[in-house]
Amino acid sequence: MQETLKAVVNAPSHDETMPMLSVRNLSVEFPGMSGRSVKAIHQLDLTIQQGEIFGLVGESGAGKTTLARALMNLPPEPGRITGGEVRLNGIDLLQLAEGNLRSMRGRDLSMIVANPRSELNPLRPVGEQIATMARVHLGLSRSQAQAKALEMLRAVQIPDPERRMKALPHELSGGMAQRIVIAIALICSPRFVISDDATSGLDVTVQAQILSLLRNLSEERRSAMLFITRDIGVAAHFCDRIGVMFEGQMLEQASKEDLFLRPRHPYTIMLMAAFSHNETLRRLWWSAAGAEAARPDSQGCRYAHRCPLAQLRCFSTVPEAREITPGHAIRCHFPVIR
Ligand SMILES: Nc1ncnc2c1ncn2[C@@H]1O[C@H](COP(=O)(O)OP(=O)(O)O)[C@@H](O)[C@H]1O
Ligand code: SF4
Ligand SMILES: [Mg+2]
């Protein structure tokens, strides 16, 4: 097992042929009412290449956080991963022993969440919390780790960083605490980073600086990134490829250009309408959205109960994921042709 772990950590960064992350057939279930389970993630496939920033969009409850946590093999309680594989540089994380996984989290893969207060120890100065990561995972001495932590505080644009090193979390604003969490997540330059709606609460200028820091990491280290956001506009600017998620499934995946210029799935088009400046388009979205709560299971397409293009077949047969042009995949019986 130790050998396996070494293979992940020391895998040559120049092996461009292997995706950084490859997810196949992943399913996560929560126990539901009257013994029926709820499929929060349902047979999901996802590939993220080295150096690629993959944006994940979808409305609240789509399963984005559950997916992010499942990729770390930490599904939210009481959820359970019921099938599939999650390969980081070729190694299936779901098969690794917990001890090995724990030492990889923070060093090789890390996750930035939106509620920084829950991530920070309220009793320890933030500088120490950042430096500890570098000491534990990179084997740096105390003073080297302190210097690196200070460098990270500068990188995430914390003003007066020397003084802030000694601050306790409650002495910082929410936005600053968020940047501390980002510094902790990035100090080891992990090969795979998940950001779960972690930048949307920040001031626009700071958000732009953090996004450029993440972009540098992906370019310099060839790190891969799963960037979850509610804001389709940020995804359009920042990400290389984008996936649209709905009720635990990826309904459409494509390059940023293909997704925005040639969207083929009715849900993607409706989601874009929700963010449109056009009042009529926005109204169309809100009249269709929320028509029905998420159902425990579905016979046909999971979007059929809200889809304006649904036909009889959509209610009886699950649309399989298929590639309609290279790199552009959808799950729909009747893709929109324009
Ligand atoms: N702790 C939990 N207990 C029970 N069900 C949950 C829990 N967390 C998530 N779920 C289920 O998973 C679905 C997806 O939730 P989540 O991953 O948080 O969505 P998103 O991050 O896209 O808003 C929810 O609609 C709910 O059915
Ligand atoms: S399969 Fe049918 S219901 Fe589902 S998105 Fe396509 S047209 Fe709509
Ligand atoms: Mg979420």
Coordinates of C-alpha atoms and ligand atoms in Angstrom, one line a residue:
M1 CA 0.0 0.0 0.0
Q2 CA 2.9 2.3 0.9
E3 CA 4.3 1.8 -2.6
T4 CA 0.9 2.7 -4.1
L5 CA 0.9 5.9 -2.1
K6 CA 4.4 6.7 -3.3
A7 CA 3.2 6.2 -6.9
V8 CA 0.5 8.8 -6.4
V9 CA 2.8 11.4 -4.8
N10 CA 5.8 10.9 -7.0
A11 CA 4.1 10.3 -10.3
P12 CA 5.9 12.3 -12.9
S13 CA 4.2 15.6 -13.5
H14 CA 5.2 15.5 -17.2
D15 CA 3.0 12.4 -17.9
E16 CA 0.4 14.4 -19.9
T17 CA -1.3 11.3 -21.1
M18 CA -2.9 10.4 -17.8
P19 CA -5.8 12.5 -16.5
M20 CA -5.2 14.0 -13.1
L21 CA -8.7 13.0 -12.0
S22 CA -10.8 10.3 -13.5
V23 CA -14.2 9.5 -12.0
R24 CA -16.2 6.5 -13.3
N25 CA -19.7 5.5 -12.4
L26 CA -19.7 7.2 -9.0
S27 CA -22.8 6.9 -6.9
V28 CA -23.5 8.3 -3.4
E29 CA -26.7 7.6 -1.5
F30 CA -28.4 9.0 1.6
P31 CA -30.9 7.1 3.6
G32 CA -34.4 8.5 2.8
M33 CA -37.9 8.2 4.1
S34 CA -39.5 4.8 4.6
G35 CA -36.3 2.9 3.9
R36 CA -35.8 4.2 0.4
S37 CA -32.4 5.7 -0.3
V38 CA -31.9 9.1 -2.1
K39 CA -29.4 9.0 -5.0
A40 CA -27.5 12.3 -4.5
I41 CA -24.9 11.2 -7.0
H42 CA -25.9 8.8 -9.7
Q43 CA -23.4 7.0 -12.0
L44 CA -21.4 10.1 -12.6
D45 CA -18.4 10.2 -14.9
L46 CA -15.9 13.1 -14.9
T47 CA -12.3 13.5 -16.2
I48 CA -10.1 16.5 -15.4
Q49 CA -6.7 16.8 -17.2
Q50 CA -3.5 18.0 -15.6
G51 CA -3.4 21.8 -15.6
E52 CA -7.2 22.0 -16.3
I53 CA -9.7 24.0 -14.4
F54 CA -13.1 22.3 -14.6
G55 CA -16.1 24.4 -13.6
L56 CA -19.1 22.7 -12.1
V57 CA -22.4 24.6 -12.1
G58 CA -25.9 23.7 -11.1
E59 CA -28.6 24.9 -8.8
S60 CA -28.7 24.3 -5.1
G61 CA -29.3 20.6 -4.2
A62 CA -27.8 19.4 -7.5
G63 CA -25.2 17.3 -5.6
K64 CA -22.1 19.5 -6.1
T65 CA -20.9 19.5 -2.5
T66 CA -21.7 15.8 -2.1
L67 CA -19.6 15.1 -5.2
A68 CA -16.7 17.3 -4.0
R69 CA -16.7 15.5 -0.6
A70 CA -17.0 12.0 -2.3
L71 CA -13.9 12.8 -4.3
M72 CA -12.0 13.2 -1.0
N73 CA -13.6 9.9 0.1
L74 CA -15.4 11.9 2.8
P75 CA -19.1 11.9 1.8
P76 CA -21.3 14.1 4.0
E77 CA -22.8 12.0 6.9
P78 CA -25.0 9.9 6.7
G79 CA -24.2 9.5 2.9
R80 CA -22.4 6.5 1.5
I81 CA -20.4 5.9 -1.6
T82 CA -22.3 3.0 -3.2
G83 CA -20.2 2.4 -6.3
G84 CA -17.7 3.7 -8.8
E85 CA -14.1 4.8 -8.8
V86 CA -12.2 8.0 -8.2
R87 CA -8.7 7.9 -9.6
L88 CA -6.1 10.5 -8.9
N89 CA -3.1 10.1 -11.2
G90 CA -4.3 6.6 -11.9
I91 CA -4.7 5.5 -8.2
D92 CA -8.2 4.7 -6.9
L93 CA -8.7 6.8 -3.8
L94 CA -11.7 4.8 -2.8
Q95 CA -9.5 1.7 -2.4
L96 CA -6.8 3.4 -0.3
A97 CA -6.5 2.9 3.4
E98 CA -7.7 5.8 5.5
G99 CA -4.2 6.5 6.9
N100 CA -2.8 6.9 3.5
L101 CA -5.7 9.1 2.4
R102 CA -5.3 11.3 5.4
S103 CA -1.7 12.0 4.6
M104 CA -2.6 12.9 1.0
R105 CA -5.4 15.3 2.0
G106 CA -3.9 18.8 2.2
R107 CA -0.7 17.7 0.4
D108 CA -1.8 16.1 -2.9
L109 CA -5.5 17.0 -2.9
S110 CA -7.2 19.7 -0.9
M111 CA -10.6 21.3 -0.7
I112 CA -11.6 24.9 0.0
V113 CA -15.1 25.4 1.4
A114 CA -17.4 28.4 1.7
N115 CA -17.7 28.5 5.5
P116 CA -14.1 29.2 6.7
R117 CA -15.0 29.4 10.4
S118 CA -15.8 25.7 10.5
E119 CA -12.3 24.9 9.1
L120 CA -10.2 27.0 11.4
N121 CA -9.2 26.2 15.0
P122 CA -10.6 29.2 17.0
L123 CA -7.8 29.0 19.6
R124 CA -4.7 29.0 17.5
P125 CA -3.1 32.0 15.6
V126 CA -3.9 31.7 11.9
G127 CA -0.2 31.9 10.9
E128 CA 0.6 28.9 13.0
Q129 CA -2.3 27.0 11.4
I130 CA -1.0 27.7 7.9
A131 CA 2.6 26.9 8.9
T132 CA 1.6 23.5 10.5
M133 CA 0.5 22.3 7.1
A134 CA 3.9 23.0 5.6
R135 CA 5.7 21.4 8.6
V136 CA 3.6 18.2 8.6
H137 CA 3.3 17.7 4.8
L138 CA 6.5 19.2 3.4
G139 CA 8.8 18.5 6.3
L140 CA 9.9 22.1 6.7
S141 CA 11.5 23.4 9.9
R142 CA 9.6 25.7 12.1
S143 CA 11.2 28.9 10.7
Q144 CA 11.0 27.7 7.1
A145 CA 7.3 26.9 7.6
Q146 CA 6.7 30.4 9.2
A147 CA 8.4 32.1 6.2
K148 CA 6.3 30.1 3.8
A149 CA 3.1 30.9 5.7
L150 CA 3.9 34.6 5.5
E151 CA 4.5 34.2 1.7
M152 CA 1.1 32.6 1.4
L153 CA -0.6 35.4 3.4
R154 CA 0.9 37.9 0.9
A155 CA -0.2 35.7 -2.0
V156 CA -3.8 35.7 -0.9
Q157 CA -3.7 39.5 -0.4
I158 CA -3.9 39.7 3.4
P159 CA -3.0 43.3 4.4
D160 CA -0.3 43.7 7.1
P161 CA 0.6 40.0 6.9
E162 CA 3.2 40.0 9.7
R163 CA 0.7 41.2 12.2
R164 CA -2.1 39.0 10.9
M165 CA 0.1 35.9 11.4
K166 CA -0.6 36.2 15.1
A167 CA -4.3 36.9 14.8
L168 CA -6.9 34.5 16.1
P169 CA -9.7 33.6 13.6
H170 CA -12.4 35.6 15.3
E171 CA -10.2 38.7 15.0
L172 CA -10.5 38.5 11.2
S173 CA -13.4 39.5 8.9
G174 CA -15.2 36.7 7.1
G175 CA -13.5 37.5 3.8
M176 CA -10.0 37.4 5.5
A177 CA -10.8 34.1 7.2
Q178 CA -11.8 32.7 3.8
R179 CA -8.4 33.7 2.4
I180 CA -6.6 32.0 5.4
V181 CA -8.5 28.8 4.5
I182 CA -7.3 29.2 0.9
A183 CA -3.7 29.8 2.1
I184 CA -3.9 26.5 4.1
A185 CA -5.3 24.7 1.1
L186 CA -2.6 25.9 -1.3
I187 CA 0.5 26.0 0.8
C188 CA 1.6 22.5 -0.3
S189 CA 0.8 23.3 -3.9
P190 CA -1.5 20.3 -4.2
R191 CA -1.9 18.5 -7.5
F192 CA -5.7 18.6 -7.3
V193 CA -7.7 21.4 -5.7
I194 CA -11.5 21.5 -5.1
S195 CA -13.1 24.9 -4.5
D196 CA -16.7 24.5 -3.3
D197 CA -18.2 27.9 -3.8
A198 CA -15.3 29.3 -1.8
T199 CA -14.7 32.6 -3.6
S200 CA -18.3 33.9 -4.3
G201 CA -18.5 35.6 -0.8
L202 CA -15.4 37.6 -1.4
D203 CA -15.2 41.2 -2.6
V204 CA -15.0 41.2 -6.5
T205 CA -11.3 42.5 -6.6
V206 CA -10.1 40.0 -4.0
Q207 CA -12.0 37.3 -5.8
A208 CA -10.2 38.1 -9.0
Q209 CA -6.8 38.0 -7.2
I210 CA -7.6 34.6 -5.7
L211 CA -8.8 33.3 -9.1
S212 CA -5.5 34.4 -10.6
L213 CA -3.6 32.7 -7.8
L214 CA -5.5 29.4 -8.5
R215 CA -4.8 29.9 -12.2
N216 CA -1.0 30.3 -11.5
L217 CA -1.0 27.1 -9.5
S218 CA -2.7 25.2 -12.3
E219 CA -0.2 26.6 -14.8
E220 CA 3.0 26.2 -12.8
R221 CA 2.3 22.9 -11.1
R222 CA 0.0 21.5 -13.8
S223 CA -2.5 21.1 -11.0
A224 CA -6.0 20.2 -11.8
M225 CA -9.0 22.0 -10.2
L226 CA -12.7 21.4 -9.7
F227 CA -14.2 24.8 -9.4
I228 CA -17.7 24.7 -8.1
T229 CA -19.7 27.9 -8.4
R230 CA -23.3 29.1 -8.4
D231 CA -22.2 31.9 -10.7
I232 CA -22.1 30.8 -14.3
G233 CA -20.5 34.1 -15.3
V234 CA -17.4 33.3 -13.2
A235 CA -17.2 29.8 -14.7
A236 CA -17.4 31.4 -18.2
H237 CA -14.4 33.6 -17.4
F238 CA -12.3 31.3 -15.3
C239 CA -12.7 27.7 -16.3
D240 CA -11.4 25.6 -19.3
R241 CA -14.2 23.0 -19.3
I242 CA -17.6 23.2 -17.7
G243 CA -20.0 20.5 -16.4
V244 CA -23.7 21.2 -15.7
M245 CA -25.1 19.1 -12.9
F246 CA -28.7 18.3 -12.0
E247 CA -30.1 15.9 -9.4
G248 CA -26.8 14.0 -9.1
Q249 CA -26.0 13.6 -12.8
M250 CA -23.8 15.5 -15.2
L251 CA -26.3 16.6 -17.9
E252 CA -23.8 18.3 -20.2
Q253 CA -20.0 18.6 -20.2
A254 CA -18.0 20.6 -22.8
S255 CA -15.2 23.1 -23.3
K256 CA -16.2 26.6 -22.1
E257 CA -16.5 27.7 -25.7
D258 CA -18.7 24.8 -26.8
L259 CA -20.9 25.1 -23.7
F260 CA -21.6 28.8 -24.0
L261 CA -21.7 29.1 -27.8
R262 CA -23.3 25.7 -28.6
P263 CA -25.3 24.5 -25.5
R264 CA -27.3 21.4 -26.5
H265 CA -29.0 20.3 -23.3
P266 CA -32.4 22.0 -22.5
Y267 CA -31.4 22.3 -18.8
T268 CA -28.1 24.2 -19.7
I269 CA -30.1 26.6 -21.9
M270 CA -32.6 27.2 -19.1
L271 CA -29.8 27.7 -16.5
M272 CA -28.2 30.3 -18.8
A273 CA -31.5 32.0 -19.1
A274 CA -31.6 32.3 -15.3
F275 CA -28.4 34.4 -15.5
S276 CA -29.4 36.4 -18.6
H277 CA -29.9 40.1 -18.6
N278 CA -33.1 39.5 -20.6
E279 CA -36.1 39.8 -18.3
T280 CA -38.3 37.4 -20.4
L281 CA -35.6 34.7 -20.4
R282 CA -35.2 35.0 -16.6
R283 CA -39.0 34.7 -16.1
L284 CA -39.0 31.5 -18.2
W285 CA -36.4 30.0 -15.9
W286 CA -38.2 30.9 -12.7
S287 CA -41.6 29.6 -14.0
A288 CA -39.9 26.2 -14.8
A289 CA -37.6 26.0 -11.8
G290 CA -38.7 24.5 -8.5
A291 CA -41.8 23.0 -10.1
E292 CA -41.2 19.9 -8.0
A293 CA -38.8 18.9 -5.3
A294 CA -36.1 16.4 -6.0
R295 CA -37.5 12.9 -6.2
P296 CA -36.0 9.8 -4.6
D297 CA -35.6 8.1 -8.0
S298 CA -36.6 8.4 -11.6
Q299 CA -37.8 6.1 -14.3
G300 CA -36.7 8.3 -17.2
C301 CA -34.8 11.6 -17.6
R302 CA -34.3 13.3 -14.2
Y303 CA -35.1 16.6 -15.7
A304 CA -38.3 15.5 -17.5
H305 CA -40.7 17.0 -14.8
R306 CA -39.3 20.5 -15.6
C307 CA -38.2 20.2 -19.2
P308 CA -40.1 22.3 -21.8
L309 CA -39.1 19.8 -24.5
A310 CA -40.0 16.6 -22.8
Q311 CA -41.7 13.9 -24.8
L312 CA -43.2 10.5 -23.8
R313 CA -39.9 8.7 -24.1
C314 CA -38.3 11.1 -21.6
F315 CA -40.5 9.7 -18.8
S316 CA -39.8 6.1 -19.5
T317 CA -36.2 5.8 -20.6
V318 CA -33.1 7.1 -18.9
P319 CA -30.9 9.1 -21.4
E320 CA -27.4 7.7 -21.4
A321 CA -24.4 10.0 -21.5
R322 CA -23.1 10.3 -25.0
E323 CA -20.5 12.4 -26.9
I324 CA -22.1 14.4 -29.6
T325 CA -18.9 16.1 -30.8
P326 CA -15.4 15.4 -29.5
G327 CA -15.3 16.5 -25.8
H328 CA -18.9 17.5 -25.7
A329 CA -21.1 15.0 -23.9
I330 CA -24.8 15.2 -22.9
R331 CA -27.6 13.2 -21.4
C332 CA -30.7 13.9 -23.4
H333 CA -32.9 12.1 -25.9
F334 CA -33.7 15.3 -27.8
P335 CA -30.7 17.7 -27.8
V336 CA -31.4 21.2 -28.9
I337 CA -30.1 21.8 -32.4
R338 CA -29.4 25.3 -33.6
Ligands
LIG1 N1 -26.4 15.5 5.2 C1 -27.3 15.1 4.3 N2 -28.3 14.3 4.7 C2 -29.3 13.9 3.8 N3 -29.3 14.2 2.5 C3 -28.3 15.0 2.1 C4 -27.3 15.5 2.9 N4 -26.5 16.3 2.2 C5 -27.0 16.3 0.9 N5 -28.1 15.5 0.9 C6 -28.9 15.2 -0.3 O1 -28.0 15.4 -1.5 C7 -28.6 16.4 -2.3 C8 -27.5 17.2 -2.9 O2 -27.0 18.1 -1.9 P1 -25.6 18.9 -2.0 O3 -24.6 18.0 -2.5 O4 -25.4 19.7 -0.8 O5 -26.1 19.9 -3.2 P2 -25.4 21.3 -3.7 O6 -24.0 21.4 -3.2 O7 -25.4 21.2 -5.2 O8 -26.3 22.4 -3.3 C9 -29.6 17.1 -1.5 O9 -30.7 17.6 -2.3 C10 -30.1 16.1 -0.5 O10 -31.1 15.3 -1.1
SF4_2 S1 -34.2 13.7 -22.3 FE1 -36.2 14.7 -22.7 S2 -36.8 15.5 -20.7 FE2 -34.7 15.1 -20.6 S3 -33.7 16.9 -21.1 FE3 -33.8 15.8 -23.0 S4 -35.8 16.5 -23.9 FE4 -35.8 17.2 -21.8
MG3 MG -23.1 22.9 -2.0

